[in-house]
Coordinates of C-alpha atoms in Angstrom, one line a residue:
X1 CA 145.0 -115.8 55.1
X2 CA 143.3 -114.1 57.9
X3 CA 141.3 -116.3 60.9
X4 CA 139.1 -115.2 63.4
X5 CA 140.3 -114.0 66.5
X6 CA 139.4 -115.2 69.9
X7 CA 137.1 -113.1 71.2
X8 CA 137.0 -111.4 74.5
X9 CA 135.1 -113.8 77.4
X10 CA 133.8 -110.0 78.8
X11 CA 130.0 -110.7 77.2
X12 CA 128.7 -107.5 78.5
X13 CA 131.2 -105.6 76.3
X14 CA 130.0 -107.2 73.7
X15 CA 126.1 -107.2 74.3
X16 CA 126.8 -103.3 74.3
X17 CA 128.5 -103.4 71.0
X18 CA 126.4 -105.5 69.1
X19 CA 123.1 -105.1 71.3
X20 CA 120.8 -104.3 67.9
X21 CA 121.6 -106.9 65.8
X22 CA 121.6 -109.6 69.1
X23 CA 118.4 -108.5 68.9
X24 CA 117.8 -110.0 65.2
X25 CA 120.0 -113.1 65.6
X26 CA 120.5 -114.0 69.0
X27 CA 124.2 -114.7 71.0
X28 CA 124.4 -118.0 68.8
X29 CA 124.1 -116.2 65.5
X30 CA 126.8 -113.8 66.3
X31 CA 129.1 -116.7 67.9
X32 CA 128.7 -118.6 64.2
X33 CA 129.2 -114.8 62.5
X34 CA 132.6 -114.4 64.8
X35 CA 133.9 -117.6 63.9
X36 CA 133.4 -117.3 59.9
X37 CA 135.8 -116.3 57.7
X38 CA 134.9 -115.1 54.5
X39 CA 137.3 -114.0 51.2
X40 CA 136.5 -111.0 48.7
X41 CA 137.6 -111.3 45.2
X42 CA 138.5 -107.4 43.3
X43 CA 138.3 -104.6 45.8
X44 CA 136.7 -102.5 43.6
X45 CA 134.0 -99.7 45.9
X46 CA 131.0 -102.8 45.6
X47 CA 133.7 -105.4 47.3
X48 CA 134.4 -103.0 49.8
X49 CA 131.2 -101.9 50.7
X50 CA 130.0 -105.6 51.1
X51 CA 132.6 -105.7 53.4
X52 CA 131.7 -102.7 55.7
X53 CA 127.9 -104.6 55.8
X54 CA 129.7 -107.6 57.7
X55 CA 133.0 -106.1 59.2
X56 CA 130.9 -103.8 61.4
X57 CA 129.0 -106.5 62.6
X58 CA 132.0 -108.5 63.5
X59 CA 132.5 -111.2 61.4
X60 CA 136.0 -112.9 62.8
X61 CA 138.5 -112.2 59.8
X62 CA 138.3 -111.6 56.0
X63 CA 140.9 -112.3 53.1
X64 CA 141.1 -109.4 50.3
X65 CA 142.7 -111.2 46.9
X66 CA 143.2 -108.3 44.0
X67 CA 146.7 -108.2 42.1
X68 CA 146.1 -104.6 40.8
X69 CA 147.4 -101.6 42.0
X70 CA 145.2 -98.1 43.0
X71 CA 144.7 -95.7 39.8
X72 CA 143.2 -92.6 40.2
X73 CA 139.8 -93.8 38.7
X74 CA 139.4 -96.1 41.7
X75 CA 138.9 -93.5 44.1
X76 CA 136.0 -91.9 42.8
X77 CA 133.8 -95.1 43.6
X78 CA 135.3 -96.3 46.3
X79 CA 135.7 -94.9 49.9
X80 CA 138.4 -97.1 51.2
X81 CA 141.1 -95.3 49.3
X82 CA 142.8 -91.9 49.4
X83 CA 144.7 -90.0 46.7
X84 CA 148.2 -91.4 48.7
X85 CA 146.8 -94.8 47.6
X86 CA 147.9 -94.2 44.0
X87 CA 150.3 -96.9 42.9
X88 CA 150.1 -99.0 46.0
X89 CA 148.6 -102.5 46.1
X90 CA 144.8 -102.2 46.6
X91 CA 144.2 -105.3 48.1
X92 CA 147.0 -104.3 51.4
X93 CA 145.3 -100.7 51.3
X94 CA 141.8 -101.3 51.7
X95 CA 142.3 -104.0 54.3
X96 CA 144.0 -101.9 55.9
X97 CA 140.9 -99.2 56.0
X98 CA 138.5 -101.6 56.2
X99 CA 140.1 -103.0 59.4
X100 CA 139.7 -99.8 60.6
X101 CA 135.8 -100.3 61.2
X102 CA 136.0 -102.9 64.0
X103 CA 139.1 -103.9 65.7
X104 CA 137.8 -107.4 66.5
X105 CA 137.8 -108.3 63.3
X106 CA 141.4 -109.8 61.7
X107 CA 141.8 -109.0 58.1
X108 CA 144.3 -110.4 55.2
X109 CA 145.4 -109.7 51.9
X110 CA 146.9 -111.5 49.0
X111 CA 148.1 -109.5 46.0
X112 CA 147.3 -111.9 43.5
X113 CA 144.2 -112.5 41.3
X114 CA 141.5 -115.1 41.1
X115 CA 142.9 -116.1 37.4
X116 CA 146.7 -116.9 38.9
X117 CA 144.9 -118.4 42.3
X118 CA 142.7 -120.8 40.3
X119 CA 145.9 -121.9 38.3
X120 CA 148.2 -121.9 40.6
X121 CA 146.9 -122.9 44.2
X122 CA 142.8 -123.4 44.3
X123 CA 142.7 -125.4 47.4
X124 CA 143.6 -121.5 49.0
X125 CA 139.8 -120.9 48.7
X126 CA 138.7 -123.9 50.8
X127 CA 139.9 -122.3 54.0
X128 CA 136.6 -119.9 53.8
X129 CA 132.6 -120.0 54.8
X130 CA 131.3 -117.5 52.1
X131 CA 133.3 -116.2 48.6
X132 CA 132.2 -112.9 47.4
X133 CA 133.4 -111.8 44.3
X134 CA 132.5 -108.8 42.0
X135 CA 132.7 -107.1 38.3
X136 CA 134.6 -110.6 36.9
X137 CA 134.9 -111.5 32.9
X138 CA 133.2 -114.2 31.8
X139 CA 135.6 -117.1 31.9
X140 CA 137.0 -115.9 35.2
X141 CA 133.5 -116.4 36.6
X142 CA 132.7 -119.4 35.2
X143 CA 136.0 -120.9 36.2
X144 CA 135.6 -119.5 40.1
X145 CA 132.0 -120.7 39.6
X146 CA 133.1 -124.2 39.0
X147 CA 135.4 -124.8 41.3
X148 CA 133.3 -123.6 44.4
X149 CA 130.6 -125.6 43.4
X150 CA 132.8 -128.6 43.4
X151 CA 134.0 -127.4 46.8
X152 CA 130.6 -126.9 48.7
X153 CA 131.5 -123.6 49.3
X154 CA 128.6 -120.5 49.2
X155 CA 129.6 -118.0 46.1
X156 CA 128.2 -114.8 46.3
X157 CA 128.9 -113.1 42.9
X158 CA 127.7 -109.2 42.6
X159 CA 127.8 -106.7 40.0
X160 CA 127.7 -102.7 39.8
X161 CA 128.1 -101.0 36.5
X162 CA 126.6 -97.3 36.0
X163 CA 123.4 -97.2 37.6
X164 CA 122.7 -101.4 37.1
X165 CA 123.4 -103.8 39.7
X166 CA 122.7 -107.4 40.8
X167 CA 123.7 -110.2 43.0
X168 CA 123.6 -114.0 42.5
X169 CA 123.8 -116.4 44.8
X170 CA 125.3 -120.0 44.1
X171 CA 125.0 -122.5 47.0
X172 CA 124.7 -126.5 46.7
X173 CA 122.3 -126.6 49.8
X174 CA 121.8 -124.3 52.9
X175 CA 119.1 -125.4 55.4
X176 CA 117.4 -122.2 57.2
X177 CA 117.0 -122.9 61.0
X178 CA 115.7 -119.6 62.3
X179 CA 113.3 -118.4 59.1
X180 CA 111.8 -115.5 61.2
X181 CA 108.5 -115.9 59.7
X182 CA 106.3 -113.0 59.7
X183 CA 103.2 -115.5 60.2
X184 CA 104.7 -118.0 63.1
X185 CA 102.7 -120.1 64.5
X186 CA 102.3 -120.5 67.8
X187 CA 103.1 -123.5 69.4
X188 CA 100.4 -124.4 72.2
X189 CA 98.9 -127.6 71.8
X190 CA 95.3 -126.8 73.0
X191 CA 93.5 -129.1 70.6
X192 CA 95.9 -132.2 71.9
X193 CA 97.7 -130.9 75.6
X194 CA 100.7 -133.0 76.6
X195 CA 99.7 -134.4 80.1
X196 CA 101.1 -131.9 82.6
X197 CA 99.4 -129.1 80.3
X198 CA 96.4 -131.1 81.0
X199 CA 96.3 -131.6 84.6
X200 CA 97.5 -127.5 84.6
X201 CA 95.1 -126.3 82.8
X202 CA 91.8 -128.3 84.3
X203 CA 92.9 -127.5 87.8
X204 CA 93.5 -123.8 87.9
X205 CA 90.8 -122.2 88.0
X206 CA 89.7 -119.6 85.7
X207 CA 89.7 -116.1 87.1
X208 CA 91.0 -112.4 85.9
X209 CA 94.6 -113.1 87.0
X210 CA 95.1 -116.4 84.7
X211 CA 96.7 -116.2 81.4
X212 CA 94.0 -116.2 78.1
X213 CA 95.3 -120.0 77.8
X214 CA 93.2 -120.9 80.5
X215 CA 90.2 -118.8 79.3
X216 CA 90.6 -120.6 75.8
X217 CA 90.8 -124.3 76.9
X218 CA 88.0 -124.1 79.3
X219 CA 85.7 -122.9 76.1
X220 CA 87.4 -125.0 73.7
X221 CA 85.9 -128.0 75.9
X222 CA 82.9 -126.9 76.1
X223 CA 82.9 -126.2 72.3
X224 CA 84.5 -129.6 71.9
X225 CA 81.8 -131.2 73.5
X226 CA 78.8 -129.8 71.5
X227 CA 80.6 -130.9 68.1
X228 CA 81.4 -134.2 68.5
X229 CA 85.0 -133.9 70.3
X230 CA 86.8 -131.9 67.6
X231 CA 88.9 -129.0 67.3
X232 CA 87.7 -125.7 65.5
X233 CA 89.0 -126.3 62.1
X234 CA 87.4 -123.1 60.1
X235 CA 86.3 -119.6 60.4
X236 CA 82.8 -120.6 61.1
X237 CA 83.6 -122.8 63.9
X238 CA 85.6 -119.9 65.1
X239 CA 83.8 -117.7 65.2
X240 CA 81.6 -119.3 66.9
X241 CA 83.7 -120.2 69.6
X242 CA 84.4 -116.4 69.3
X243 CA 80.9 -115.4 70.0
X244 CA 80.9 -118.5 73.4
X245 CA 84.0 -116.3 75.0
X246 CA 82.3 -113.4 74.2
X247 CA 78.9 -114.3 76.1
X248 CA 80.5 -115.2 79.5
X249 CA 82.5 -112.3 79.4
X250 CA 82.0 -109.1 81.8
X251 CA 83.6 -106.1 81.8
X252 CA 87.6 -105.5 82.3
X253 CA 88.4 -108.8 81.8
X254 CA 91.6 -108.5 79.7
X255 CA 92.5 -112.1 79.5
X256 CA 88.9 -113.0 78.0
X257 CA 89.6 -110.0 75.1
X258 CA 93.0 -111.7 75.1
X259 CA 91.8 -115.1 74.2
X260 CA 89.2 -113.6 72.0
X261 CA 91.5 -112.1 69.9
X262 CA 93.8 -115.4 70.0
X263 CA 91.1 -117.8 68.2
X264 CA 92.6 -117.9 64.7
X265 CA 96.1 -118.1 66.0
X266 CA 96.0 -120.5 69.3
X267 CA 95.2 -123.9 66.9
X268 CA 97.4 -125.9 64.8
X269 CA 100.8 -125.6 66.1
X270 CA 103.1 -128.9 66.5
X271 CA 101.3 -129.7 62.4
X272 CA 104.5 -130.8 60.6
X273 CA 104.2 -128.4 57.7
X274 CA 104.7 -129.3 53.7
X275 CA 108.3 -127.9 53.7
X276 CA 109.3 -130.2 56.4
X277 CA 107.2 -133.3 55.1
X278 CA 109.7 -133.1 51.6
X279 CA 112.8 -132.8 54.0
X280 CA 111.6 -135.6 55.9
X281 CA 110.9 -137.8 52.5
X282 CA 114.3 -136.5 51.1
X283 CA 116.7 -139.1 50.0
X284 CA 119.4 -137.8 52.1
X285 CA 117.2 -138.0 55.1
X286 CA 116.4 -141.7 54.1
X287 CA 119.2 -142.8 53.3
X288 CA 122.3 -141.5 55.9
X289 CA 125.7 -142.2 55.4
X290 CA 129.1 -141.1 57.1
X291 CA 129.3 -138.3 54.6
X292 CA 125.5 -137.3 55.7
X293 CA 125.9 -133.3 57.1
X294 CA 124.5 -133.1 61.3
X295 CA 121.6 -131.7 60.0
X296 CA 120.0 -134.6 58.1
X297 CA 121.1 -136.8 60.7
X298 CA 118.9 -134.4 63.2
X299 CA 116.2 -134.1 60.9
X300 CA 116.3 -138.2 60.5
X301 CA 116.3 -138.4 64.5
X302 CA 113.3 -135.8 64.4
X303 CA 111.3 -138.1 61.9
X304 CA 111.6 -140.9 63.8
X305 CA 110.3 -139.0 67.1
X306 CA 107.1 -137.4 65.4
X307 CA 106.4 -140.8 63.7
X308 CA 106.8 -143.1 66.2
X309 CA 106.4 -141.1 69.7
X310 CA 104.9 -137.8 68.9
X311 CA 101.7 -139.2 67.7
X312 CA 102.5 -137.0 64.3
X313 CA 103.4 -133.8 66.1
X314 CA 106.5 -131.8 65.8
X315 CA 108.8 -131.5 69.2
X316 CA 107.6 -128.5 71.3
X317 CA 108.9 -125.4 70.9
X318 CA 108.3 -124.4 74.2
X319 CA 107.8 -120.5 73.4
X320 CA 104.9 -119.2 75.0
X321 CA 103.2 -115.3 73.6
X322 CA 103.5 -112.6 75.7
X323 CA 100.1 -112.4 78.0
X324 CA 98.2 -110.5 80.3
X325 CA 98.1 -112.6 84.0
X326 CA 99.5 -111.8 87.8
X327 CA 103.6 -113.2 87.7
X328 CA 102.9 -116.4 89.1
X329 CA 100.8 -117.9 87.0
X330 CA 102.3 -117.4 83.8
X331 CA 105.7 -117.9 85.1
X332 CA 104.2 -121.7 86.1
X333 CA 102.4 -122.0 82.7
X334 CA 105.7 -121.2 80.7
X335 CA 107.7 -123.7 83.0
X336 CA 105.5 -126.8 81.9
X337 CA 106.0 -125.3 78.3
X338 CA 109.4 -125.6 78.9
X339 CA 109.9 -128.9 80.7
X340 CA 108.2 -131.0 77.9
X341 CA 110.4 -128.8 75.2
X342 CA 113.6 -129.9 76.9
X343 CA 112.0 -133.4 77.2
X344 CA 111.0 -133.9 73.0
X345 CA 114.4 -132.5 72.9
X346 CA 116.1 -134.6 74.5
X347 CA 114.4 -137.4 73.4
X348 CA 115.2 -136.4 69.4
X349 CA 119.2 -136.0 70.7
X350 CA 118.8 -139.1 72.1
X351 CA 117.7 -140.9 68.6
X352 CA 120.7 -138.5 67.4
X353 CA 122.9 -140.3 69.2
X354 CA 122.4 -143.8 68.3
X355 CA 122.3 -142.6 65.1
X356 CA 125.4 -141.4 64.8
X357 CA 126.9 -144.5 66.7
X358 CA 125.7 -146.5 64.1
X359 CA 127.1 -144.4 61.3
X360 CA 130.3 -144.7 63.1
X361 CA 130.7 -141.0 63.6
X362 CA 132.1 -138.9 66.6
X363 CA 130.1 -138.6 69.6
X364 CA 130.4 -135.0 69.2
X365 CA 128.9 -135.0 65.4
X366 CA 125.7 -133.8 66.7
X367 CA 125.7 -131.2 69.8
X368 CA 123.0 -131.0 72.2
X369 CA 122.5 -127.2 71.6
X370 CA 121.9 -127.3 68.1
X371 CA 119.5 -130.1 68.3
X372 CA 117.3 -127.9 71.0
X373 CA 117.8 -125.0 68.4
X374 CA 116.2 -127.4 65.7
X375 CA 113.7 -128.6 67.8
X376 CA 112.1 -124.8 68.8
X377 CA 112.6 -123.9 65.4
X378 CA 111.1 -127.0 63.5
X379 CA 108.3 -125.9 61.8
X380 CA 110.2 -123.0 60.1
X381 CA 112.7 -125.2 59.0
X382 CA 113.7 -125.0 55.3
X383 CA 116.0 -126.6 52.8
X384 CA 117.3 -124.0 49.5
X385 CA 119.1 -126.1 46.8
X386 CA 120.6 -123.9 44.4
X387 CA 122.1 -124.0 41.1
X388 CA 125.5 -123.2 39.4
X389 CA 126.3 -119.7 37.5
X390 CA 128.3 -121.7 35.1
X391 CA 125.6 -124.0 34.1
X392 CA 123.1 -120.9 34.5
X393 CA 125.1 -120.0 31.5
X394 CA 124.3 -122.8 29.3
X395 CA 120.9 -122.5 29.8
X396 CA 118.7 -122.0 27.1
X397 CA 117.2 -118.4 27.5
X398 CA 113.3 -119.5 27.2
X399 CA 113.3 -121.7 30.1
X400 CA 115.0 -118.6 32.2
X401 CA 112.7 -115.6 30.7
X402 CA 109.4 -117.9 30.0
X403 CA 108.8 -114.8 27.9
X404 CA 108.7 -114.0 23.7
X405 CA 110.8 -111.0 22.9
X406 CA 108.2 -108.8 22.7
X407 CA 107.5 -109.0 26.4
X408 CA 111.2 -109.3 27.0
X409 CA 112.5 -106.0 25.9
X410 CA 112.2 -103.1 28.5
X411 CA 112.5 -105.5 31.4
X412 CA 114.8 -106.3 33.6
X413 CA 115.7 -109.7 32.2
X414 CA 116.9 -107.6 29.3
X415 CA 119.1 -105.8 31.2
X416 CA 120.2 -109.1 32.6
X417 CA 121.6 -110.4 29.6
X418 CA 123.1 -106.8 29.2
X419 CA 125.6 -107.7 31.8
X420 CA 126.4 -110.9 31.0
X421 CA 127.0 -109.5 27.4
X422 CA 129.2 -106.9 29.3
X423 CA 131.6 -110.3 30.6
X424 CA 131.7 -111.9 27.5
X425 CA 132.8 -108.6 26.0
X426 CA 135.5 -108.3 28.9
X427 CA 137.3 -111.5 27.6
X428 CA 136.5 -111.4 23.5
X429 CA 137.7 -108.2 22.9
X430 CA 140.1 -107.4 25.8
X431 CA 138.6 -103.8 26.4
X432 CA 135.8 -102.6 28.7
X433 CA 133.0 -101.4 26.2
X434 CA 132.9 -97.8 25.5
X435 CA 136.2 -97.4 27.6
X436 CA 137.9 -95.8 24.1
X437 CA 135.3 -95.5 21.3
X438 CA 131.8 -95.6 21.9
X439 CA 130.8 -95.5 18.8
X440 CA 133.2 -99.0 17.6
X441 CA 132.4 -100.9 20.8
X442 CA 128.6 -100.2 20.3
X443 CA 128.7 -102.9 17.1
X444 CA 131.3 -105.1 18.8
X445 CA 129.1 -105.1 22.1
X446 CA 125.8 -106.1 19.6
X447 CA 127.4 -108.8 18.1
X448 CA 128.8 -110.6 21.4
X449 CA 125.0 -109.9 22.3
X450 CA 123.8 -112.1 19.5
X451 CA 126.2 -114.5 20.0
X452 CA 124.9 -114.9 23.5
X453 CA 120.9 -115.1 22.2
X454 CA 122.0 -117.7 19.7
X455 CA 123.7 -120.3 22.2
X456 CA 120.8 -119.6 24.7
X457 CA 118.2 -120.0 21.9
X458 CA 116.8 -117.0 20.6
X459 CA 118.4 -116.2 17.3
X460 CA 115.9 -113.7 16.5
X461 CA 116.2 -111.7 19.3
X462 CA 118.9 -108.9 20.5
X463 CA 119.4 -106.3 23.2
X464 CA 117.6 -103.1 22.0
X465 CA 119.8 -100.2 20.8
X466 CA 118.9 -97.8 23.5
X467 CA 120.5 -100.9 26.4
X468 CA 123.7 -101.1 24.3
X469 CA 124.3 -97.2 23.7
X470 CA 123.5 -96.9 27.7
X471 CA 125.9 -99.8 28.8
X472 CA 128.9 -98.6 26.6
X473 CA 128.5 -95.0 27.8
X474 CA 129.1 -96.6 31.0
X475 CA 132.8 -97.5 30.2
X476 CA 132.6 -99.7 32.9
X477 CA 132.6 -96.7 35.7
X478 CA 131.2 -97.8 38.9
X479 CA 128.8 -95.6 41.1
X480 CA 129.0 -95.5 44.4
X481 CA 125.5 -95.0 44.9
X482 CA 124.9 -97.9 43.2
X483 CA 127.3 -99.7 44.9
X484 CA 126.3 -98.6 48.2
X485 CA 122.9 -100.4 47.7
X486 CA 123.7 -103.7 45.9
X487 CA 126.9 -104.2 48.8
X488 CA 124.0 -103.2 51.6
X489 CA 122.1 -105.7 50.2
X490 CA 124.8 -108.7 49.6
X491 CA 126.0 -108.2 52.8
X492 CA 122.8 -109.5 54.5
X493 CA 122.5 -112.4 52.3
X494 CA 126.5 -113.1 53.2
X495 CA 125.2 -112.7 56.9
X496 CA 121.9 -114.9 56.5
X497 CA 124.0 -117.8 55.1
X498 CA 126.8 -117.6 57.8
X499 CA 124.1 -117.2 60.5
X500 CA 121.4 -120.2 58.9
X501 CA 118.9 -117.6 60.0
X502 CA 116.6 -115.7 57.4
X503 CA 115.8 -116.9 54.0
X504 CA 118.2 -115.9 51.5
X505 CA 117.7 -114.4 47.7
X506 CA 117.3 -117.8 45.6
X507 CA 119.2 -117.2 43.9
X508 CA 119.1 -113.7 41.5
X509 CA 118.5 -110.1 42.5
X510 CA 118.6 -107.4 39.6
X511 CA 118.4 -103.6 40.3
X512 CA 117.9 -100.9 37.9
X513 CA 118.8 -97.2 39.9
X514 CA 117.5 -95.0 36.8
X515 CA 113.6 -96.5 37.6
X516 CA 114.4 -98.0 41.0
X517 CA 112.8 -101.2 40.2
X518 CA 114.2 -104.6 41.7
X519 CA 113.3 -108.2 41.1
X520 CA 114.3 -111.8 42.1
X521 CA 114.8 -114.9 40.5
X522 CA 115.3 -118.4 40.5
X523 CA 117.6 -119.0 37.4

């Protein structure tokens, strides 16, 4: 089994490498990418190319585990082999390619495959962050499935057959730190200014030069005072403070545009939002124990702090908009921003602490960087509980679909139970459908279908004739193409879950290449 190497302490060499995605998830999120270690089950050309999505961006080592050896069919789909590959072990060989991509990165192999693995030695899949797997039969999934769930360990399982793909994502609970909303909120505390905001902001005085902040809070007072000491809470009120900017204002004054333009984004930051409020009334929130993950026991210190020292208002983030002013003065205003962040900060590490000591835990449960992390990111913060594929596949049907079959046929749902028809095939009659006779495996790949509608209840209703004919034409040949996409596309949820940054697919993606739709769902 590989592990991640140590990586060079020469940061610039890195920061030149990587500069582009720094860009998306910061130093910290490449330090927790370089220090993962994820396994890929079948290198077939969709294991591979998830690969290439999170090898190039050096995650610190990968694990190949396939038993089979390279046939000629294999190369057609996927670019990590070469017609010398024939006959050779196709784990070795395309960990071999693969670790061609980025030379930081330590790769592995084990010539052995999930079935003997899962028999034989399970605990060898504890030793990784993230399990992708692809193209499995049904009880081979279901078995994996199991035992990952039991283990706490992400499952990523992906398919690519002809020109259908999909990923599914099985993972007992991931919090998302840095959820990169499109819509943030920015933190400023104008309605309610922490005291040295206060005494900033009424004695500089306002001129071109300032930053809009000043412009704003010297109107909101005066807007404040003429209805009855509260905040503008609508668009009317807004606007209206809109229109008292706007009448003071002369010509070429940039930061009173600026602040004009700021009105229906400068209030409300610090509000603890509805995803927060049902972490903070979680039960593992409430109720810590020495089994309790650092992230409830930070979310438990934070709920104390906004409760009973925050007057109800989230730790400051302490990141300031970009804004027109002379050097100085913004460099000042951002400073007092980022005292009082590093103060609410410290104060929630500081409930972090005794919280741990009580628990009994290590000083060291809880690190000081990730609870200033948590702090600047709190009101994005957001908890995904998934569910497993195996019980997924007990399911009754209605409760995933919420459709009748009229409405299901021609949609991707359909198509849906056309793969998992395809895995149950895989194991009841020992073949790929359509890999020999068509014709034979279109009545055998019908009937598995029905059995499938029947246990998931809806006896009356079967894949359509056109679906079947289409997947056993297949043969089970994978396009690159395909491929290409649906790997593209794991890899950044693989990357997303390493990182805590981003929310993930929860917890289906289905793709269809001969109409180019997609959907997600939640099954």
């Amino acid at each position: 089994m590989a592990s991640p190497t140590s990586k060079s302490p020469d940061q610039s060499d890195k920061n030149r490498k990587y500069d582009r995605q720094l860009r998306l998830w910061g130093e910290h999120g490449q330090n927790m990418l370089e220090n993962a270690n994820i396994c890929l089950i079948n290198a077939n050309g969709l294991g591979c190319e998830i690969l290439k999505g999170i090898i190039l961006p050096g995650i610190g080592a990968f694990t190949i585990v396939d038993g089979s050896k390279v046939v000629e069919d294999d190369l057609g789909p996927n670019f990590f082999l070469e017609t010398g590959s024939i006959g050779k072990p196709k784990a070795t060989i395309c960990m071999q390619f693969l670790q061609e991509l980025n030379t930081d990165v330590k790769g592995d192999s084990v010539e052995e495959s999930v079935e003997y693995i899962l028999e034989n030695r399970p605990t060898f899949l504890e030793n990784f962050d993230v399990v992708v797997a692809s193209n499995l039969n049904e009880q081979s999934l279901l078995n994996l499935s199991d035992f990952l769930w039991r283990a706490d360990i992400p499952f990523i399982y992906c398919r690519s057959l002809g020109m259908l793909g999909s990923i599914r994502i099985q993972i007992r609970e991931h919090c998302v730190i840095e959820s990169h909303s499109d819509n943030r909120q920015n933190d400023l505390r104008l309605e309610h200014p922490f005291p040295s905001l206060k005494d900033h902001l009424e004695k500089t005085e306002v001129t071109t030069k300032v930053p809009w902040l000043f412009v704003l809070f010297k109107y909101l007072q005066k807007w404040k005072a003429e209805n009855s000491n509260r905040a503008p809470c609508n668009y009317k009120d807004k606007a209206a403070l809109r229109d008292m900017v706007k009448a003071e204002m002369s010509s070429n004054e940039e930061n009173f545009e600026e602040a004009i333009k700021a009105v229906n984004t400068a209030f409300g930051g610090g509000n603890v939002s509805p995803e927060l409020t049902k972490i903070f009334e979680d039960d593992a929130c409430e109720n810590l124990n020495k089994k309790s993950k650092p992230f409830w026991i930070m979310m438990k210190a934070m709920k104390d702090f906004v409760q009973n020292e925050n007057n109800g208002q989230l730790p400051l983030s302490g990141v300031l908009p970009d804004m027109t002013a002379d050097t100085n003065s913004y460099i000042n205003l951002q400073n007092i921003y980022r005292q009082q962040a590093l103060h609410d900060a410290d104060q929630v590490y500081r409930r972090c602490q005794s919280l741990v000591k009580e628990l009994g835990l290590q000083s060291d449960t809880v690190l000081e960087r990730d609870v200033r992390l948590v702090c600047r990111e709190a009101a994005g913060i957001t908890i995904i509980r998934g569910s497993k594929i195996a019980d997924e596949y007990k399911r009754n049907f209605n409760s995933l679909c919420a459709v009748d079959d009229m409405e299901f046929k021609g949609t991707l749902m359909e198509y849906y139970i056309a793969l998992r028809t395809y895995e149950r095939f895989l194991c009841e009659c020992g073949n790929i459908p359509g890999e020999y006779y068509v014709e034979n495996d279109t009545a055998r790949f019908k009937s598995v279908a029905s059995k499938i509608f029947m246990d998931g209840g809806m006896s009356s209703a079967n894949l359509s004739d056109d679906i079947i004919h289409e997947i056993c034409h297949y043969g089970g040949s994978e396009l690159h193409s395909t491929s290409a996409f649906i790997g593209g596309c794991a890899a950044q949820e693989v990357i997303k879950i390493i990182t805590k940054q981003y929310k993930p697919i929860d917890n289906t993606f289905l793709f269809n290449g001969i109409t180019t739709e997609t959907i997600s769902l939640k099954l």
